[in-house]
Coordinates of C-alpha atoms in Angstrom, one line a residue:
Chain A
M1 CA -31.3 -36.2 62.7
K2 CA -31.9 -39.1 60.0
R3 CA -34.6 -37.4 58.2
R4 CA -33.7 -33.9 58.9
I5 CA -30.2 -33.9 57.1
P6 CA -31.8 -35.6 53.9
L7 CA -34.5 -32.9 53.9
A8 CA -32.0 -30.0 54.4
I9 CA -30.0 -31.5 51.4
T10 CA -33.0 -31.8 49.1
A11 CA -34.1 -28.3 49.8
V12 CA -30.9 -26.7 49.3
V13 CA -30.2 -28.7 46.2
G14 CA -33.7 -28.0 45.0
I15 CA -33.5 -24.4 45.6
V16 CA -30.1 -23.9 44.1
Y17 CA -31.4 -25.7 41.0
I18 CA -34.1 -23.1 40.8
F19 CA -31.5 -20.0 41.3
Q20 CA -29.1 -21.3 38.8
Y21 CA -32.0 -21.2 36.0
F22 CA -32.1 -17.6 36.7
V23 CA -28.4 -16.7 37.4
P24 CA -26.1 -17.7 34.5
H25 CA -23.0 -16.2 36.4
E26 CA -20.2 -18.5 37.8
P27 CA -19.8 -20.4 40.1
V28 CA -23.7 -20.6 40.1
S29 CA -23.9 -21.9 36.2
R30 CA -21.7 -24.8 37.2
F31 CA -23.9 -26.1 40.0
S32 CA -26.0 -28.0 38.1
D33 CA -23.0 -30.1 36.5
W34 CA -21.3 -30.6 39.8
F35 CA -24.7 -32.1 41.1
S36 CA -25.0 -34.2 37.9
D37 CA -21.2 -35.4 38.5
W38 CA -22.0 -36.3 42.0
F39 CA -25.2 -38.2 40.9
G40 CA -23.1 -40.2 38.4
I41 CA -20.2 -41.1 40.8
I42 CA -22.8 -42.1 43.5
T43 CA -24.7 -44.2 40.8
A44 CA -21.4 -45.9 39.5
F45 CA -21.0 -47.0 43.3
A46 CA -24.5 -48.1 43.8
I47 CA -24.5 -50.5 40.8
W48 CA -22.8 -53.1 42.9
L49 CA -25.7 -52.9 45.2
G50 CA -27.8 -53.8 42.4
A51 CA -25.4 -56.2 40.9
L52 CA -24.7 -57.6 44.5
N53 CA -28.7 -58.1 45.3
L54 CA -29.3 -59.7 41.8
M55 CA -26.4 -62.4 42.6
K56 CA -27.5 -63.0 46.2
L57 CA -31.1 -63.7 45.0
S58 CA -30.2 -65.7 42.3
L59 CA -27.9 -67.8 44.0
L60 CA -30.4 -68.4 46.5
K61 CA -32.7 -69.8 44.2
V62 CA -30.6 -72.3 42.8
S63 CA -29.2 -73.4 46.0
Q64 CA -32.5 -73.9 47.3
R65 CA -34.0 -75.2 44.0
K66 CA -37.0 -72.8 44.4
K67 CA -39.5 -72.5 41.6
D68 CA -38.1 -71.4 38.2
W69 CA -34.5 -71.9 39.4
G70 CA -33.2 -72.7 36.2
Y71 CA -33.6 -69.0 35.3
A72 CA -31.8 -67.9 38.0
L73 CA -28.6 -70.4 36.9
V74 CA -28.9 -68.9 33.5
T75 CA -28.6 -65.1 34.9
I76 CA -25.5 -66.5 37.2
I77 CA -23.8 -68.1 34.4
G78 CA -24.7 -65.2 32.1
F79 CA -23.0 -62.6 34.8
A80 CA -20.0 -64.6 35.4
T81 CA -19.1 -65.2 31.7
V82 CA -19.4 -61.4 30.8
M83 CA -17.5 -60.2 33.9
I84 CA -14.7 -62.9 33.3
V85 CA -14.3 -62.4 29.8
G86 CA -14.4 -58.5 30.1
L87 CA -11.8 -58.4 33.0
F88 CA -9.5 -61.2 32.3
F89 CA -9.9 -62.0 28.2
S90 CA -10.3 -58.8 26.4
R91 CA -7.2 -56.7 26.8
G92 CA -7.9 -55.2 30.0
A93 CA -9.0 -51.5 29.5
S94 CA -9.4 -51.5 25.6
F95 CA -12.4 -54.1 26.3
Q96 CA -14.8 -51.9 24.3
E97 CA -12.6 -52.1 21.3
P98 CA -14.1 -54.0 18.1
G99 CA -12.4 -57.6 18.1
T100 CA -12.0 -58.4 21.6
N101 CA -13.9 -61.3 23.3
F102 CA -16.4 -58.8 25.2
M103 CA -17.4 -57.1 22.1
Y104 CA -18.0 -60.4 20.5
L105 CA -20.4 -61.4 23.3
Y106 CA -21.7 -57.6 23.1
D107 CA -22.4 -58.1 19.0
N108 CA -23.3 -61.7 18.8
V109 CA -25.2 -62.5 22.2
Y110 CA -26.5 -59.0 23.9
N111 CA -27.3 -57.2 20.9
P112 CA -29.4 -60.0 18.9
L113 CA -31.4 -60.6 22.3
S114 CA -32.0 -56.7 22.5
S115 CA -33.2 -56.4 19.2
T116 CA -35.7 -59.5 19.5
M117 CA -37.2 -57.8 22.5
F118 CA -37.7 -54.7 20.5
A119 CA -39.2 -56.3 17.5
I120 CA -41.7 -57.7 19.7
L121 CA -43.1 -54.7 20.0
A122 CA -44.4 -54.6 16.4
F123 CA -46.9 -57.3 17.1
F124 CA -47.8 -55.6 20.5
V125 CA -48.5 -52.4 18.7
A126 CA -50.8 -54.8 16.6
S127 CA -52.7 -56.3 19.4
A128 CA -53.2 -53.3 21.3
S129 CA -54.5 -51.1 18.3
Y130 CA -57.1 -54.0 17.2
R131 CA -58.6 -53.6 20.8
A132 CA -58.1 -50.2 21.1
F133 CA -59.8 -49.3 17.7
R134 CA -62.8 -51.6 18.3
A135 CA -66.1 -49.3 18.0
R136 CA -67.4 -50.1 21.8
N137 CA -68.7 -46.5 22.2
K138 CA -68.8 -43.0 21.0
E139 CA -65.1 -42.0 22.0
A140 CA -63.7 -45.3 20.8
T141 CA -65.5 -45.1 17.2
M142 CA -64.2 -41.3 17.0
L143 CA -60.4 -42.9 17.8
L144 CA -61.2 -45.5 15.2
L145 CA -62.0 -43.0 12.2
A146 CA -59.2 -40.6 13.1
A147 CA -56.8 -43.5 13.0
F148 CA -58.3 -44.9 10.0
F149 CA -57.9 -41.5 8.2
V150 CA -54.5 -40.9 9.6
M151 CA -53.1 -44.4 8.4
L152 CA -54.5 -44.2 5.1
G153 CA -53.5 -40.6 4.6
R154 CA -49.7 -41.4 5.5
V155 CA -49.3 -44.0 2.8
P156 CA -49.6 -43.4 -0.8
V157 CA -52.6 -45.3 -1.4
G158 CA -54.5 -42.6 0.5
D159 CA -54.0 -40.0 -2.0
L160 CA -54.2 -42.4 -4.9
I161 CA -57.9 -42.9 -4.0
T162 CA -58.8 -39.3 -3.0
R163 CA -56.7 -37.6 -5.8
E164 CA -56.2 -39.9 -8.8
W165 CA -59.4 -42.3 -8.5
L166 CA -62.0 -39.7 -7.1
S167 CA -60.3 -36.6 -8.6
L168 CA -61.5 -34.7 -5.1
P169 CA -60.4 -31.2 -4.4
H170 CA -57.4 -30.5 -2.7
W171 CA -58.8 -30.2 0.9
L172 CA -60.4 -33.7 0.5
W173 CA -57.2 -35.2 -0.1
L174 CA -56.5 -38.1 2.9
S175 CA -53.0 -36.7 3.4
N176 CA -54.5 -33.3 4.0
W177 CA -56.8 -35.0 6.5
A178 CA -54.1 -36.8 8.2
D179 CA -52.0 -33.7 8.5
W180 CA -54.9 -31.7 10.0
V181 CA -55.5 -34.3 12.4
M182 CA -52.1 -34.5 13.7
N183 CA -51.4 -30.8 13.7
I184 CA -54.3 -29.4 15.1
P185 CA -56.3 -31.7 17.7
N186 CA -53.2 -34.0 18.4
T187 CA -50.9 -31.1 18.9
A188 CA -53.8 -29.4 21.0
G189 CA -54.1 -32.5 23.3
Q190 CA -50.3 -32.9 23.5
R191 CA -49.9 -29.3 24.6
A192 CA -52.6 -29.3 27.2
I193 CA -50.7 -32.8 28.6
M194 CA -47.3 -31.1 28.6
I195 CA -48.8 -27.9 30.2
G196 CA -50.4 -30.3 32.9
I197 CA -47.0 -32.1 33.3
A198 CA -45.0 -28.9 33.8
L199 CA -47.3 -27.7 36.5
G200 CA -47.5 -31.1 37.9
I201 CA -43.5 -31.2 38.2
M202 CA -43.6 -27.6 39.8
S203 CA -46.1 -28.5 42.2
T204 CA -44.3 -31.8 43.2
S205 CA -40.9 -30.0 43.2
L206 CA -42.1 -27.4 45.8
R207 CA -43.8 -30.2 48.1
I208 CA -40.4 -31.8 47.9
I209 CA -38.5 -28.5 48.6
L210 CA -40.6 -27.5 51.5
G211 CA -40.3 -30.9 53.2
I212 CA -44.1 -31.5 52.5
E213 CA -43.9 -34.6 50.9
R214 CA -41.1 -36.7 52.4
T215 CA -42.3 -40.3 51.4
F216 CA -39.2 -41.0 49.2
I217 CA -37.0 -40.5 52.2
S218 CA -39.5 -42.8 54.2
G219 CA -40.6 -40.0 56.5
E220 CA -44.1 -39.9 56.1
Chain B
M1 CA -50.8 -21.8 -40.3
S2 CA -51.4 -24.4 -43.4
R3 CA -50.1 -27.8 -43.4
K4 CA -48.0 -27.1 -46.2
T5 CA -46.0 -24.3 -44.6
L6 CA -45.6 -26.0 -41.3
P7 CA -42.8 -28.3 -42.7
I8 CA -41.0 -25.7 -44.7
I9 CA -40.6 -23.7 -41.5
I10 CA -39.3 -26.7 -39.6
I11 CA -36.8 -27.5 -42.3
L12 CA -35.5 -23.8 -42.2
A13 CA -35.3 -23.6 -38.4
M14 CA -33.1 -27.1 -38.5
A15 CA -31.0 -25.3 -41.5
I16 CA -30.5 -22.3 -39.4
T17 CA -29.4 -24.1 -36.4
A18 CA -27.1 -26.3 -38.1
G19 CA -25.6 -23.3 -39.6
A20 CA -25.1 -21.5 -36.2
A21 CA -23.5 -24.7 -34.6
F22 CA -21.3 -25.0 -37.8
A23 CA -20.2 -21.1 -37.5
Q24 CA -19.7 -21.5 -33.4
I25 CA -17.1 -24.4 -34.0
D26 CA -15.7 -22.5 -36.6
T27 CA -15.2 -19.2 -34.5
T28 CA -13.5 -21.3 -31.6
A29 CA -10.9 -22.6 -34.0
E30 CA -9.7 -19.3 -34.8
I31 CA -9.0 -18.3 -31.1
P32 CA -5.4 -18.6 -30.5
D33 CA -3.8 -21.0 -28.0
S34 CA -2.8 -18.7 -25.3
T35 CA -6.3 -17.4 -25.0
I36 CA -7.7 -20.9 -24.5
A37 CA -5.4 -21.7 -21.9
V38 CA -6.2 -18.2 -20.2
T39 CA -9.9 -19.4 -20.3
A40 CA -9.3 -22.5 -18.9
V41 CA -7.4 -21.1 -15.8
S42 CA -10.0 -18.4 -15.2
Q43 CA -12.5 -21.1 -15.0
R44 CA -10.6 -23.0 -12.2
L45 CA -10.2 -19.9 -10.3
P46 CA -12.7 -18.6 -8.0
I47 CA -13.8 -15.2 -8.1
A48 CA -14.0 -13.3 -4.7
P49 CA -17.2 -12.4 -3.4
A50 CA -18.2 -8.9 -2.5
P51 CA -17.3 -8.5 1.2
V52 CA -19.6 -8.3 4.2
S53 CA -20.8 -5.2 5.6
S54 CA -21.6 -3.8 9.2
V55 CA -19.8 -6.3 11.4
T56 CA -20.9 -5.6 15.1
A57 CA -19.6 -7.6 17.9
K58 CA -21.4 -7.5 21.4
D59 CA -21.0 -9.4 24.8
T60 CA -23.5 -12.1 24.5
P61 CA -26.2 -11.3 26.9
N62 CA -27.7 -13.6 29.5
D63 CA -24.6 -15.7 29.9
A64 CA -21.7 -16.9 32.4
G65 CA -19.2 -14.9 30.2
K66 CA -16.5 -16.1 27.8
S67 CA -18.9 -15.4 24.9
I68 CA -19.2 -12.6 22.4
T69 CA -21.6 -12.7 19.6
I70 CA -20.6 -11.3 16.1
N71 CA -23.2 -10.2 13.4
W72 CA -22.6 -9.1 9.8
D73 CA -24.7 -8.1 7.0
L74 CA -24.5 -10.7 4.4
S75 CA -22.3 -10.5 1.4
P76 CA -24.2 -9.2 -1.7
D77 CA -23.0 -12.2 -3.6
D78 CA -24.4 -14.5 -1.0
L79 CA -28.1 -14.9 -1.7
G80 CA -28.2 -12.6 -4.7
G81 CA -25.4 -11.4 -7.1
R82 CA -22.7 -14.2 -8.1
K83 CA -24.1 -16.3 -5.4
N84 CA -20.5 -17.7 -4.8
V85 CA -20.2 -17.4 -1.1
A86 CA -19.1 -20.7 0.0
K87 CA -18.7 -19.7 4.0
Y88 CA -17.5 -17.1 6.2
I89 CA -14.7 -17.2 8.5
V90 CA -14.5 -14.9 11.7
L91 CA -11.1 -13.9 12.7
R92 CA -10.2 -12.0 16.1
G93 CA -7.6 -10.1 17.1
T94 CA -6.7 -7.9 20.2
S95 CA -6.0 -4.9 18.3
P96 CA -6.9 -3.8 14.7
T97 CA -3.3 -3.7 13.6
G98 CA -2.0 -7.0 15.3
T99 CA -2.6 -10.6 14.0
F100 CA -6.0 -12.3 13.8
D101 CA -6.7 -15.9 14.5
T102 CA -9.7 -17.8 13.1
V103 CA -12.4 -18.3 15.9
G104 CA -15.5 -19.4 14.0
S105 CA -17.1 -20.1 10.9
A106 CA -20.5 -19.9 9.4
T107 CA -21.9 -21.4 6.0
A108 CA -23.6 -19.2 3.2
G109 CA -26.8 -17.3 4.4
M110 CA -25.6 -17.0 8.2
H111 CA -25.0 -13.8 9.7
S112 CA -24.1 -14.3 13.1
V113 CA -21.5 -16.4 15.2
S114 CA -20.7 -16.6 18.8
D115 CA -17.1 -16.7 19.9
A116 CA -17.2 -19.0 22.8
Q117 CA -13.2 -18.8 23.5
A118 CA -13.2 -15.2 24.7
V119 CA -11.4 -14.3 27.9
D120 CA -13.6 -11.9 30.1
G121 CA -12.4 -8.1 30.5
V122 CA -9.9 -8.6 27.3
D123 CA -10.7 -6.0 24.4
Y124 CA -11.2 -7.7 21.0
V125 CA -11.9 -6.6 17.5
Y126 CA -13.2 -8.7 14.9
K127 CA -13.7 -9.1 11.0
V128 CA -15.3 -11.5 8.7
V129 CA -14.0 -13.1 5.7
A130 CA -16.5 -14.0 3.0
I131 CA -15.2 -17.0 0.7
S132 CA -15.7 -18.4 -2.4
S133 CA -14.3 -21.8 -3.6
V134 CA -14.0 -24.0 -6.7
L135 CA -12.6 -27.5 -7.0
T136 CA -9.9 -28.1 -9.4
P137 CA -10.0 -31.3 -11.6
E138 CA -7.1 -32.9 -9.4
G139 CA -9.6 -32.3 -6.4
D140 CA -7.8 -29.2 -4.7
E141 CA -10.0 -26.7 -3.2
I142 CA -9.1 -23.1 -4.5
F143 CA -10.3 -20.3 -2.5
A144 CA -10.9 -16.2 -2.9
P145 CA -11.4 -14.4 0.1
A146 CA -13.0 -11.1 0.8
E147 CA -12.2 -9.3 3.9
S148 CA -14.6 -7.1 5.9
G149 CA -13.9 -4.0 7.7
L150 CA -13.2 -4.2 11.5
S151 CA -15.9 -4.6 14.1
N152 CA -16.3 -2.4 17.1
V153 CA -14.2 -3.1 20.3
V154 CA -15.7 -5.4 22.6
H155 CA -15.1 -7.7 25.7
S156 CA -17.0 -10.5 27.3
S157 CA -18.5 -10.4 30.8
G158 CA -20.9 -12.7 32.7
Q159 CA -24.4 -11.2 34.1
W160 CA -25.7 -12.1 37.3
F161 CA -29.5 -12.3 35.9
H162 CA -30.9 -13.9 32.8
L163 CA -33.1 -10.9 32.1
V164 CA -35.2 -12.7 29.7
R165 CA -35.9 -15.6 32.0
M166 CA -36.3 -13.1 35.0
A167 CA -39.0 -11.3 33.0
R168 CA -40.9 -14.1 31.2
I169 CA -40.7 -17.3 33.4
F170 CA -40.1 -16.1 37.0
P171 CA -43.5 -14.1 37.4
W172 CA -45.2 -17.5 36.8
V173 CA -43.0 -19.5 39.0
L174 CA -43.8 -16.7 41.7
V175 CA -47.7 -16.9 40.8
I176 CA -48.1 -20.6 40.7
G177 CA -45.5 -21.0 43.9
I178 CA -47.8 -18.5 45.9
A179 CA -50.9 -20.2 44.6
V180 CA -49.7 -23.7 46.0
L181 CA -48.3 -22.3 49.2
F182 CA -51.8 -20.5 49.9
F183 CA -53.7 -23.1 49.3
I184 CA -51.3 -25.5 51.5
N185 CA -51.6 -23.0 54.1
A186 CA -55.2 -22.9 54.2
A187 CA -55.6 -26.8 54.3
K188 CA -53.4 -26.6 57.4
K189 CA -56.0 -24.3 58.8
G190 CA -58.5 -26.9 58.4
K191 CA -60.1 -25.6 55.1
K192 CA -61.9 -28.3 53.3
L193 CA -60.8 -28.9 50.0
Y194 CA -62.4 -30.6 47.1
V195 CA -60.4 -32.7 44.8
R196 CA -62.1 -34.4 41.7
P197 CA -62.1 -38.1 41.7
I198 CA -59.4 -39.8 39.4
A199 CA -60.5 -42.9 38.2
G200 CA -57.3 -44.8 38.2
L201 CA -56.4 -43.9 41.8
V202 CA -60.2 -44.5 43.1
E203 CA -59.4 -48.3 41.8
V204 CA -56.2 -48.6 43.8
E205 CA -57.6 -50.2 46.8
Q206 CA -59.9 -52.6 45.1
A207 CA -56.8 -53.7 42.8
V208 CA -54.8 -54.4 45.9
G209 CA -57.8 -56.1 47.4
R210 CA -58.0 -58.5 44.4
A211 CA -54.5 -59.4 44.6
T212 CA -55.2 -60.4 48.2
E213 CA -58.3 -62.3 47.3
M214 CA -56.6 -64.1 44.5
G215 CA -53.6 -64.9 46.8
R216 CA -51.5 -63.8 43.8
K217 CA -49.0 -61.3 43.5
L218 CA -48.9 -57.5 43.2
V219 CA -46.3 -55.9 41.1
Y220 CA -45.1 -52.5 41.1
V221 CA -43.2 -51.3 38.3
P222 CA -41.5 -47.6 39.3
G223 CA -40.4 -46.9 35.9
T224 CA -37.2 -47.4 34.4
Q225 CA -35.3 -44.5 34.8
D226 CA -33.1 -43.1 37.9
M227 CA -33.7 -41.3 41.1
D228 CA -32.7 -38.0 39.1
N229 CA -35.8 -38.4 37.3
V230 CA -39.0 -36.5 39.0
Q231 CA -41.3 -39.2 37.6
T232 CA -39.3 -41.7 39.3
L233 CA -39.6 -39.9 42.6
A234 CA -43.4 -39.8 42.1
G235 CA -43.5 -43.5 41.4
V236 CA -41.5 -44.3 44.6
T237 CA -43.7 -41.8 46.6
I238 CA -46.9 -43.6 45.3
L239 CA -45.2 -46.9 46.1
G240 CA -44.9 -45.9 49.6
R241 CA -48.8 -45.4 49.6
I242 CA -49.8 -48.8 47.7
A243 CA -47.2 -50.7 50.1
K244 CA -49.0 -49.4 53.0
L245 CA -52.3 -50.8 51.4
A246 CA -50.6 -53.8 50.5
A247 CA -49.4 -54.4 54.0
E248 CA -52.8 -53.5 55.4
Y249 CA -54.5 -56.1 53.0
D250 CA -51.7 -58.8 53.5
A251 CA -51.3 -58.9 49.9
Q252 CA -47.9 -60.3 48.4
I253 CA -45.9 -57.1 46.7
D254 CA -43.1 -57.4 44.4
V255 CA -41.1 -54.6 43.2
P256 CA -38.5 -55.6 40.5
V257 CA -36.5 -52.3 39.6
S258 CA -34.1 -51.1 37.1
R259 CA -31.6 -49.0 39.0
S260 CA -29.6 -49.6 42.1
L261 CA -30.4 -46.3 43.8
V262 CA -34.2 -46.7 43.2
M263 CA -33.9 -50.3 44.9
V264 CA -32.3 -48.6 48.2
T265 CA -34.9 -46.0 48.0
A266 CA -37.9 -48.1 47.4
R267 CA -37.0 -50.5 50.1
E268 CA -36.6 -48.1 52.8
V269 CA -40.1 -46.7 51.8
V270 CA -41.7 -49.8 51.7
K271 CA -40.2 -50.8 55.0
E272 CA -41.4 -47.6 56.4
A273 CA -44.8 -48.4 54.7
Y274 CA -44.9 -51.8 56.6
L275 CA -43.7 -50.2 59.9
N276 CA -46.4 -47.5 59.7
V277 CA -49.4 -50.3 59.6
G278 CA -47.7 -51.9 62.4
R279 CA -46.5 -54.8 60.2
P280 CA -42.8 -54.9 60.5
D281 CA -42.8 -58.8 60.7
A282 CA -44.3 -59.0 57.2
F283 CA -41.5 -57.0 55.5
N284 CA -38.9 -58.8 53.5
E285 CA -35.9 -57.0 52.3
D286 CA -36.4 -58.9 49.1
I287 CA -39.5 -57.3 48.0
V288 CA -37.7 -54.8 46.2
R289 CA -35.2 -56.5 44.0
Y290 CA -32.6 -55.2 41.2
I291 CA -33.0 -56.8 37.9
T292 CA -31.1 -54.9 35.2
D293 CA -30.4 -51.4 33.9
D294 CA -30.8 -52.6 30.6
Q295 CA -34.2 -51.4 28.9
F296 CA -35.0 -54.6 27.2
G297 CA -33.4 -56.9 29.6
Y298 CA -35.6 -55.5 32.3
A299 CA -38.8 -55.6 30.1
A300 CA -37.6 -59.7 29.3
A301 CA -37.0 -60.3 32.9
L302 CA -40.5 -58.9 33.8
D303 CA -42.4 -60.3 30.8
G304 CA -41.2 -63.7 32.3
L305 CA -42.2 -62.9 35.6
F306 CA -45.9 -61.8 34.4
V307 CA -46.3 -65.2 32.2
R308 CA -44.8 -67.4 35.0
E309 CA -46.4 -66.0 38.1
K310 CA -49.5 -64.2 36.5
P311 CA -49.8 -61.4 39.3
A312 CA -53.5 -60.1 40.0
T313 CA -52.4 -56.7 39.7
I314 CA -49.8 -54.7 38.1
F315 CA -48.9 -50.9 38.7
Y316 CA -46.5 -48.8 36.1
M317 CA -45.8 -45.6 37.7
G318 CA -42.9 -43.6 36.6
A319 CA -40.8 -42.9 33.5
F320 CA -41.0 -45.3 30.3
Y321 CA -40.1 -45.7 26.9
A322 CA -40.5 -48.3 24.4
E323 CA -40.9 -51.1 27.0
S324 CA -44.2 -49.7 28.0
L325 CA -46.2 -51.6 25.6
I326 CA -44.1 -54.7 25.8
L327 CA -45.0 -54.7 29.7
A328 CA -48.5 -53.6 29.5
E329 CA -49.6 -55.9 26.7
T330 CA -47.9 -58.9 28.3
G331 CA -49.9 -57.8 31.5
N332 CA -53.1 -57.6 29.6
T333 CA -52.8 -60.8 28.1
I334 CA -52.6 -62.4 31.6
G335 CA -55.7 -60.7 32.7
A336 CA -54.1 -58.8 35.2
I337 CA -55.6 -55.6 36.4
Q338 CA -53.2 -52.8 35.3
I339 CA -53.2 -49.2 36.6
A340 CA -50.4 -47.2 35.0
G341 CA -49.3 -43.7 35.2
T342 CA -46.4 -41.8 33.4
A343 CA -45.7 -38.2 32.0
M344 CA -44.2 -39.5 29.0
P345 CA -46.4 -38.4 26.2
A346 CA -45.3 -40.8 23.5
Q347 CA -46.0 -43.5 26.1
L348 CA -49.5 -42.5 27.0
P349 CA -51.7 -43.9 23.9
F350 CA -49.8 -47.5 24.6
F351 CA -50.8 -47.4 28.4
V352 CA -54.3 -46.3 27.5
A353 CA -54.6 -48.9 25.0
A354 CA -53.0 -51.9 27.5
C355 CA -54.1 -51.0 31.1
D356 CA -57.3 -50.7 32.8
Y357 CA -56.8 -47.1 34.2
T358 CA -54.3 -44.7 33.1
L359 CA -53.1 -41.5 34.9
I360 CA -52.3 -39.1 32.4
G361 CA -49.2 -36.7 32.9
E362 CA -50.0 -34.4 36.0
E363 CA -52.2 -37.0 37.6
L364 CA -49.1 -39.1 38.1
F365 CA -47.6 -36.1 40.1
A366 CA -51.2 -35.8 41.8
A367 CA -51.5 -39.6 42.9
S368 CA -49.4 -39.3 46.2
A369 CA -51.0 -36.4 47.5
Y370 CA -54.5 -37.9 46.5
L371 CA -53.9 -41.4 47.9
S372 CA -52.6 -39.7 51.3
S373 CA -55.7 -37.7 51.6
E374 CA -53.2 -35.2 53.8
A375 CA -54.7 -31.8 53.7
K376 CA -51.4 -30.2 53.2
L377 CA -50.8 -32.5 50.0
L378 CA -54.1 -31.7 48.9
G379 CA -53.8 -28.0 49.2
S380 CA -51.0 -28.1 46.8
L381 CA -52.9 -29.9 44.6
K382 CA -55.5 -27.4 44.6
G383 CA -52.8 -24.6 43.9
Q384 CA -51.8 -26.6 40.9
D385 CA -55.4 -26.3 39.8
V386 CA -55.4 -22.5 40.3
A387 CA -52.2 -22.2 37.8
K388 CA -54.1 -24.4 35.4
V389 CA -57.1 -22.2 35.2
L390 CA -54.6 -19.0 34.8
M391 CA -52.8 -20.7 32.1
L392 CA -56.2 -21.4 30.3
I393 CA -57.2 -18.0 30.7
V394 CA -54.2 -16.6 29.2
A395 CA -54.4 -19.3 26.2
V396 CA -58.0 -18.3 25.5
V397 CA -57.0 -14.5 25.7
G398 CA -54.0 -15.1 23.6
V399 CA -55.7 -17.0 21.0
I400 CA -58.2 -14.3 20.6
L401 CA -55.8 -11.5 20.4
A402 CA -53.8 -13.2 18.1
T403 CA -57.0 -14.1 15.9
F404 CA -57.8 -10.7 15.5
N405 CA -54.0 -9.8 14.8
V406 CA -53.8 -7.3 17.8
I407 CA -50.8 -8.9 19.6
N408 CA -49.0 -12.3 19.6
I409 CA -48.6 -13.0 23.3
A410 CA -47.0 -16.2 22.5
D411 CA -43.5 -14.0 22.1
W412 CA -44.0 -13.4 25.9
F413 CA -43.1 -16.8 26.7
K414 CA -40.0 -17.4 24.3
I415 CA -36.9 -17.3 26.4
G416 CA -34.6 -17.4 23.5

């Protein structure tokens, strides 16, 4: 019973979702909205499971002085500070309005930290590109050449070289090469991947709806 | 033309231009004051454009009702003529002689609007007003409207079936569904099915074994999206297979997640895996732990974990966004074996560049079936391959037909 009920719910919801794609009439057309609302409600309640788990593990780490317990302490202090400031020192329900203490923390602590993490991406792109573009074999060399033309074609100096300095014909301008690489081989590859993904999703959905794939409800 | 005559011609031309300018000033000076005032006012008042024609209204097809689509032929002064149409206003009434209310508007050049406030079963008539406008020096806008004739009488209603989707998508769903079911059935009956090896999945066992040998952690990241995302579902399913291997090899597995529901589901899956290999004692609930819902907070926590604990193996299976490269590059710098799988096309190049193996798109969805080696699941993969072959045939035939200008079958796949 523990497995049959979730399987039945999964099958019914899956079939209804397929059905409502082809049936626009009410109430069928509202089903997906209802399911989304239900999911949102469940998620809102479930957040406490996650938050409590995080606090439990962090408190254990600190109390038992486990390795790297200092980071857990920062987590606890951060969690408690934001919650207390948000609940008791930020004008209650309007805590998200500009000028509240909660928004002060959000704008001056959370946002800079988030932006810092995002900014690191620029350096990682550089290091990953360096590794990817090393001409180790035929494929990597092709990748290197394609990247070279696309990068150069996307900046003004590319056309300056081919159009102004070398006076090459229109079809040899680097911007045109870059556009060709992006629009023809790149789009073709992307579409092939997208078709594969669509088929993969269909196949996975069928396996789940039919109850063939049941690992996710711990029922192998 | 000689060098001597050229300066003379230039001087003459300048003289004529100056004379004409003088004459113009002079003429204006003779206009009575009242005429100047009228000219000034007429410059401020907009001239009404020609009205639109052929206003038709019809029930919006393939919808749940409550919507009527109104079409019209553009005013002759829209794209041509005076080119003074600023916008179109669509008015609705319940009788030709009754009052009309505004239900929509369109910018110049547009010839269609949907009225999404209709009540099903109620008859309506529509008219479209073409409007031109000018701004006064005071900043006020003055309008000049031109009203069209009435449309036909129409009422909205909901349709039970989306006919375009039924005609263009449903056959594909049916064909692919039948192909998958056929091969699942064949596999059930004991038919041997060949599934091509996928490098990333072949290496899974070695990657888990490596973590055991090195006595280091194996970290599994099931993406950053919630359980309503099919990629997360695929990620959690693969986790079940990998947790089983980890339990068999006695590898230390760590599953930090970014969603509470994923935590609950993944915990059950890992627990089941440990039970299945007869090692319930080795299962600890804290193997699966929640970090944060925040994208970069999660990335920061994992980066810290990677750098401090230096896991031997890292799996990324699920939906990822910008954090993909932040995680994979950090994993790369600590020398971990990394196997990634995602169906987010924009993140695939990052994983390919930073990981040892990457499951591209559909391979993520095939991974669970592949790792389980269960006949039924492998059968579904075979069905998927048949669908792919069909798609390929249609694509090739479509390219040939379009190239020779016979027919553009791409239109058959548009669902509007």
